[in-house]
Amino acid sequence: MTDRNVSSPSSDTELPTNDGDNEVSLISLLTLLLRRRATIVWSSILCAALFTGYSLIGDRTWTTATSFFPQGKKAGGNLSALAAQFGVGVSGSDANESPNFYADLVKSRAILTTVVDSSVPRVDIADAFKIKLTDPTLRRDMAIKSLNNAITVSTNAKTGVVTMRVSTRSAPLSANISTQLLDLLNRFNQNTRRGQASAEREFTEGRLAVVKKELRAAEDERSRFLQNNKVITSAQLQVEQERLDSEVRLQRELYTNLAKSFEQAKIDEVRDTPVITVVERPEISARPDTRGIATKGVVSLIAGFVLGIILALVFEGFTSEPGSRSAAQVEFSRLGRATLRDFRRPWRLLRSVKA
């Protein structure tokens, strides 16, 4: 009993130091970082200096912002009367194109290719983005990608306004590209609507000819009935006359509506009015974009601090005295040296994998 009581405290005092050789306590880690504080400080300063210096010597950019609102077209404007004749209801309210459609259209390859191929007045897009490739195909493809990266588009779901921003190394170039993009959007929409109006005109024209024949046939049948029955003497003849009169009225109304739709389709086919309302026109920016030096400096300082901590841990594992190292530090140092040797002779790794 006495021996158990004596040995119990000694076992309790040995518990905290049981895994001391394999674990690094928080105090020892902080001590290590303080001992390597110069590495951490210099790493933070160098990272901040490099990223900030790169931002200062980099080219300035100028951004031109443009906002527009896509105008809607009367849904079924020309065919509403015709549809009504067949009992089909067509809404007459404005059905605007989706703003997201224009956001995708601005950055579509078809639009960007047109801008690159046409080149902004007196400016080659590839030269403006400092593309040094000599192969025409690769040069053109890189110019399209660079132009795509220079354009940002956002939409307002509540108002339907589309905002387009173009950022380049030249203020006039940004404004010229924005103007050309607006023109291309308007031209694309006009051509699309003209194509729809052309198809509608052709359909209405064919339908108009058919209804015209049906109207003449109804009128001829009514005329023959009246010639054969100059005096209506029975209820059956009166019902037949009302039926013929109703058929003639229906065909006349249908013909009149089709004639109006046909004329409207011909007008829409040659219409040259803008289909987007420009809220904010492209203008040459008076000031370059902010470099964001403060933000980049803080981020690079934090990144340098983290890198300094990593370097401090690595240096400590390699340079500490053998007698003062823990088992984990010894193993880390051994594996680190082995990794460096593998980098110098990578074929050894392939052999070990095969083995």
mmCIF file of N, CA and C in Angstrom, residues 20-82:
data_model
loop_
_atom_site.group_PDB
_atom_site.id
_atom_site.type_symbol
_atom_site.label_atom_id
_atom_site.label_comp_id
_atom_site.label_asym_id
_atom_site.label_seq_id
_atom_site.Cartn_x
_atom_site.Cartn_y
_atom_site.Cartn_z
ATOM 1 N N GLY A 20 6.509 15.046 -25.123
ATOM 2 C CA GLY A 20 7.158 16.339 -25.354
ATOM 3 C C GLY A 20 8.137 16.308 -26.494
ATOM 4 N N ASP A 21 8.736 15.156 -26.766
ATOM 5 C CA ASP A 21 9.706 15.076 -27.854
ATOM 6 C C ASP A 21 9.044 15.037 -29.220
ATOM 7 N N ASN A 22 7.756 14.730 -29.296
ATOM 8 C CA ASN A 22 7.088 14.570 -30.593
ATOM 9 C C ASN A 22 6.141 15.714 -30.915
ATOM 10 N N GLU A 23 5.847 16.602 -30.004
ATOM 11 C CA GLU A 23 4.905 17.684 -30.229
ATOM 12 C C GLU A 23 5.574 19.016 -29.930
ATOM 13 N N VAL A 24 5.231 20.004 -30.735
ATOM 14 C CA VAL A 24 5.739 21.358 -30.542
ATOM 15 C C VAL A 24 4.637 22.183 -29.905
ATOM 16 N N SER A 25 4.905 22.671 -28.715
ATOM 17 C CA SER A 25 3.901 23.446 -28.009
ATOM 18 C C SER A 25 3.753 24.826 -28.625
ATOM 19 N N LEU A 26 2.702 25.515 -28.223
ATOM 20 C CA LEU A 26 2.449 26.862 -28.740
ATOM 21 C C LEU A 26 3.563 27.819 -28.334
ATOM 22 N N ILE A 27 4.065 27.675 -27.133
ATOM 23 C CA ILE A 27 5.149 28.553 -26.673
ATOM 24 C C ILE A 27 6.406 28.357 -27.515
ATOM 25 N N SER A 28 6.737 27.093 -27.797
ATOM 26 C CA SER A 28 7.935 26.837 -28.594
ATOM 27 C C SER A 28 7.760 27.348 -30.021
ATOM 28 N N LEU A 29 6.511 27.266 -30.564
ATOM 29 C CA LEU A 29 6.266 27.776 -31.906
ATOM 30 C C LEU A 29 6.419 29.288 -31.947
ATOM 31 N N LEU A 30 5.864 29.966 -30.923
ATOM 32 C CA LEU A 30 6.007 31.423 -30.871
ATOM 33 C C LEU A 30 7.464 31.818 -30.679
ATOM 34 N N THR A 31 8.173 31.041 -29.880
ATOM 35 C CA THR A 31 9.601 31.316 -29.681
ATOM 36 C C THR A 31 10.364 31.184 -30.990
ATOM 37 N N LEU A 32 10.011 30.165 -31.753
ATOM 38 C CA LEU A 32 10.659 29.964 -33.053
ATOM 39 C C LEU A 32 10.397 31.153 -33.976
ATOM 40 N N LEU A 33 9.144 31.617 -34.022
ATOM 41 C CA LEU A 33 8.796 32.730 -34.903
ATOM 42 C C LEU A 33 9.501 34.016 -34.473
ATOM 43 N N LEU A 34 9.595 34.217 -33.176
ATOM 44 C CA LEU A 34 10.308 35.407 -32.697
ATOM 45 C C LEU A 34 11.788 35.321 -33.015
ATOM 46 N N ARG A 35 12.352 34.127 -32.934
ATOM 47 C CA ARG A 35 13.765 33.961 -33.254
ATOM 48 C C ARG A 35 14.025 34.215 -34.744
ATOM 49 N N ARG A 36 13.018 33.902 -35.567
ATOM 50 C CA ARG A 36 13.145 34.115 -37.009
ATOM 51 C C ARG A 36 12.342 35.338 -37.472
ATOM 52 N N ARG A 37 12.169 36.285 -36.605
ATOM 53 C CA ARG A 37 11.356 37.451 -36.925
ATOM 54 C C ARG A 37 11.912 38.243 -38.100
ATOM 55 N N ALA A 38 13.223 38.266 -38.246
ATOM 56 C CA ALA A 38 13.816 39.006 -39.360
ATOM 57 C C ALA A 38 13.383 38.408 -40.695
ATOM 58 N N THR A 39 13.336 37.085 -40.765
ATOM 59 C CA THR A 39 12.890 36.427 -42.003
ATOM 60 C C THR A 39 11.452 36.783 -42.326
ATOM 61 N N ILE A 40 10.605 36.792 -41.304
ATOM 62 C CA ILE A 40 9.194 37.106 -41.516
ATOM 63 C C ILE A 40 9.022 38.554 -41.950
ATOM 64 N N VAL A 41 9.719 39.464 -41.287
ATOM 65 C CA VAL A 41 9.589 40.887 -41.617
ATOM 66 C C VAL A 41 10.073 41.166 -43.034
ATOM 67 N N TRP A 42 11.245 40.634 -43.385
ATOM 68 C CA TRP A 42 11.785 40.878 -44.715
ATOM 69 C C TRP A 42 10.928 40.228 -45.807
ATOM 70 N N SER A 43 10.373 39.082 -45.527
ATOM 71 C CA SER A 43 9.487 38.447 -46.497
ATOM 72 C C SER A 43 8.242 39.298 -46.740
ATOM 73 N N SER A 44 7.665 39.843 -45.682
ATOM 74 C CA SER A 44 6.487 40.699 -45.828
ATOM 75 C C SER A 44 6.822 41.960 -46.612
ATOM 76 N N ILE A 45 7.962 42.572 -46.274
ATOM 77 C CA ILE A 45 8.349 43.815 -46.955
ATOM 78 C C ILE A 45 8.630 43.571 -48.433
ATOM 79 N N LEU A 46 9.342 42.484 -48.733
ATOM 80 C CA LEU A 46 9.678 42.204 -50.128
ATOM 81 C C LEU A 46 8.431 41.912 -50.957
ATOM 82 N N CYS A 47 7.497 41.125 -50.426
ATOM 83 C CA CYS A 47 6.259 40.838 -51.159
ATOM 84 C C CYS A 47 5.451 42.099 -51.398
ATOM 85 N N ALA A 48 5.313 42.917 -50.364
ATOM 86 C CA ALA A 48 4.575 44.166 -50.523
ATOM 87 C C ALA A 48 5.253 45.081 -51.531
ATOM 88 N N ALA A 49 6.587 45.141 -51.480
ATOM 89 C CA ALA A 49 7.320 46.005 -52.411
ATOM 90 C C ALA A 49 7.196 45.515 -53.843
ATOM 91 N N LEU A 50 7.285 44.192 -54.038
ATOM 92 C CA LEU A 50 7.208 43.650 -55.392
ATOM 93 C C LEU A 50 5.836 43.887 -56.015
ATOM 94 N N PHE A 51 4.781 43.548 -55.310
ATOM 95 C CA PHE A 51 3.444 43.696 -55.871
ATOM 96 C C PHE A 51 3.066 45.166 -56.032
ATOM 97 N N THR A 52 3.431 45.988 -55.066
ATOM 98 C CA THR A 52 3.132 47.411 -55.176
ATOM 99 C C THR A 52 3.927 48.045 -56.312
ATOM 100 N N GLY A 53 5.208 47.657 -56.429
ATOM 101 C CA GLY A 53 6.018 48.180 -57.521
ATOM 102 C C GLY A 53 5.492 47.760 -58.876
ATOM 103 N N TYR A 54 5.045 46.521 -58.980
ATOM 104 C CA TYR A 54 4.470 46.053 -60.240
ATOM 105 C C TYR A 54 3.212 46.854 -60.586
ATOM 106 N N SER A 55 2.412 47.176 -59.577
ATOM 107 C CA SER A 55 1.213 47.978 -59.832
ATOM 108 C C SER A 55 1.570 49.391 -60.279
ATOM 109 N N LEU A 56 2.665 49.925 -59.724
ATOM 110 C CA LEU A 56 3.053 51.301 -60.066
ATOM 111 C C LEU A 56 3.629 51.390 -61.482
ATOM 112 N N ILE A 57 4.406 50.385 -61.895
ATOM 113 C CA ILE A 57 5.025 50.462 -63.216
ATOM 114 C C ILE A 57 4.124 49.884 -64.307
ATOM 115 N N GLY A 58 3.013 49.250 -63.927
ATOM 116 C CA GLY A 58 2.102 48.696 -64.925
ATOM 117 C C GLY A 58 1.369 49.783 -65.688
ATOM 118 N N ASP A 59 0.856 49.424 -66.851
ATOM 119 C CA ASP A 59 0.136 50.387 -67.683
ATOM 120 C C ASP A 59 -1.170 50.805 -67.016
ATOM 121 N N ARG A 60 -1.492 52.083 -67.146
ATOM 122 C CA ARG A 60 -2.770 52.583 -66.633
ATOM 123 C C ARG A 60 -3.889 52.198 -67.591
ATOM 124 N N THR A 61 -5.071 52.028 -67.078
ATOM 125 C CA THR A 61 -6.227 51.694 -67.902
ATOM 126 C C THR A 61 -7.296 52.771 -67.749
ATOM 127 N N TRP A 62 -8.049 52.980 -68.824
ATOM 128 C CA TRP A 62 -9.164 53.922 -68.831
ATOM 129 C C TRP A 62 -10.434 53.141 -69.158
ATOM 130 N N THR A 63 -11.479 53.408 -68.401
ATOM 131 C CA THR A 63 -12.740 52.686 -68.555
ATOM 132 C C THR A 63 -13.835 53.618 -69.045
ATOM 133 N N THR A 64 -14.569 53.154 -70.042
ATOM 134 C CA THR A 64 -15.749 53.863 -70.535
ATOM 135 C C THR A 64 -16.985 53.044 -70.184
ATOM 136 N N ALA A 65 -17.901 53.661 -69.467
ATOM 137 C CA ALA A 65 -19.135 52.979 -69.046
ATOM 138 C C ALA A 65 -20.291 53.433 -69.931
ATOM 139 N N THR A 66 -21.101 52.468 -70.357
ATOM 140 C CA THR A 66 -22.249 52.742 -71.213
ATOM 141 C C THR A 66 -23.448 51.969 -70.685
ATOM 142 N N SER A 67 -24.597 52.629 -70.650
ATOM 143 C CA SER A 67 -25.826 51.974 -70.207
ATOM 144 C C SER A 67 -26.885 52.133 -71.287
ATOM 145 N N PHE A 68 -27.649 51.067 -71.497
ATOM 146 C CA PHE A 68 -28.721 51.137 -72.489
ATOM 147 C C PHE A 68 -29.875 50.252 -72.042
ATOM 148 N N PHE A 69 -31.017 50.537 -72.633
ATOM 149 C CA PHE A 69 -32.231 49.807 -72.294
ATOM 150 C C PHE A 69 -32.808 49.233 -73.576
ATOM 151 N N PRO A 70 -32.952 47.918 -73.677
ATOM 152 C CA PRO A 70 -33.510 47.331 -74.908
ATOM 153 C C PRO A 70 -34.985 47.631 -75.043
ATOM 154 N N GLN A 71 -35.346 48.217 -76.175
ATOM 155 C CA GLN A 71 -36.744 48.539 -76.420
ATOM 156 C C GLN A 71 -37.497 47.289 -76.822
ATOM 157 N N GLY A 72 -38.712 47.190 -76.326
ATOM 158 C CA GLY A 72 -39.538 46.034 -76.652
ATOM 159 C C GLY A 72 -40.357 46.266 -77.895
ATOM 160 N N LYS A 73 -40.823 45.182 -78.435
ATOM 161 C CA LYS A 73 -41.695 45.208 -79.594
ATOM 162 C C LYS A 73 -43.067 44.707 -79.179
ATOM 163 N N LYS A 74 -44.095 45.292 -79.705
ATOM 164 C CA LYS A 74 -45.437 44.835 -79.377
ATOM 165 C C LYS A 74 -45.571 43.356 -79.698
ATOM 166 N N ALA A 75 -45.857 42.593 -78.680
ATOM 167 C CA ALA A 75 -45.967 41.156 -78.908
ATOM 168 C C ALA A 75 -47.161 40.870 -79.801
ATOM 169 N N GLY A 76 -46.898 40.296 -80.998
ATOM 170 C CA GLY A 76 -47.975 39.999 -81.921
ATOM 171 C C GLY A 76 -48.625 41.238 -82.455
ATOM 172 N N GLY A 77 -47.898 42.352 -82.569
ATOM 173 C CA GLY A 77 -48.473 43.622 -82.987
ATOM 174 C C GLY A 77 -49.189 43.551 -84.305
ATOM 175 N N ASN A 78 -48.627 42.832 -85.306
ATOM 176 C CA ASN A 78 -49.232 42.761 -86.620
ATOM 177 C C ASN A 78 -50.202 41.603 -86.780
ATOM 178 N N LEU A 79 -50.029 40.594 -85.958
ATOM 179 C CA LEU A 79 -50.860 39.404 -86.111
ATOM 180 C C LEU A 79 -51.953 39.300 -85.050
ATOM 181 N N SER A 80 -52.053 40.297 -84.164
ATOM 182 C CA SER A 80 -53.054 40.202 -83.098
ATOM 183 C C SER A 80 -54.469 40.188 -83.647
ATOM 184 N N ALA A 81 -54.710 41.039 -84.641
ATOM 185 C CA ALA A 81 -56.054 41.079 -85.230
ATOM 186 C C ALA A 81 -56.365 39.768 -85.947
ATOM 187 N N LEU A 82 -55.370 39.251 -86.651
ATOM 188 C CA LEU A 82 -55.578 37.983 -87.356
ATOM 189 C C LEU A 82 -55.823 36.851 -86.375
#
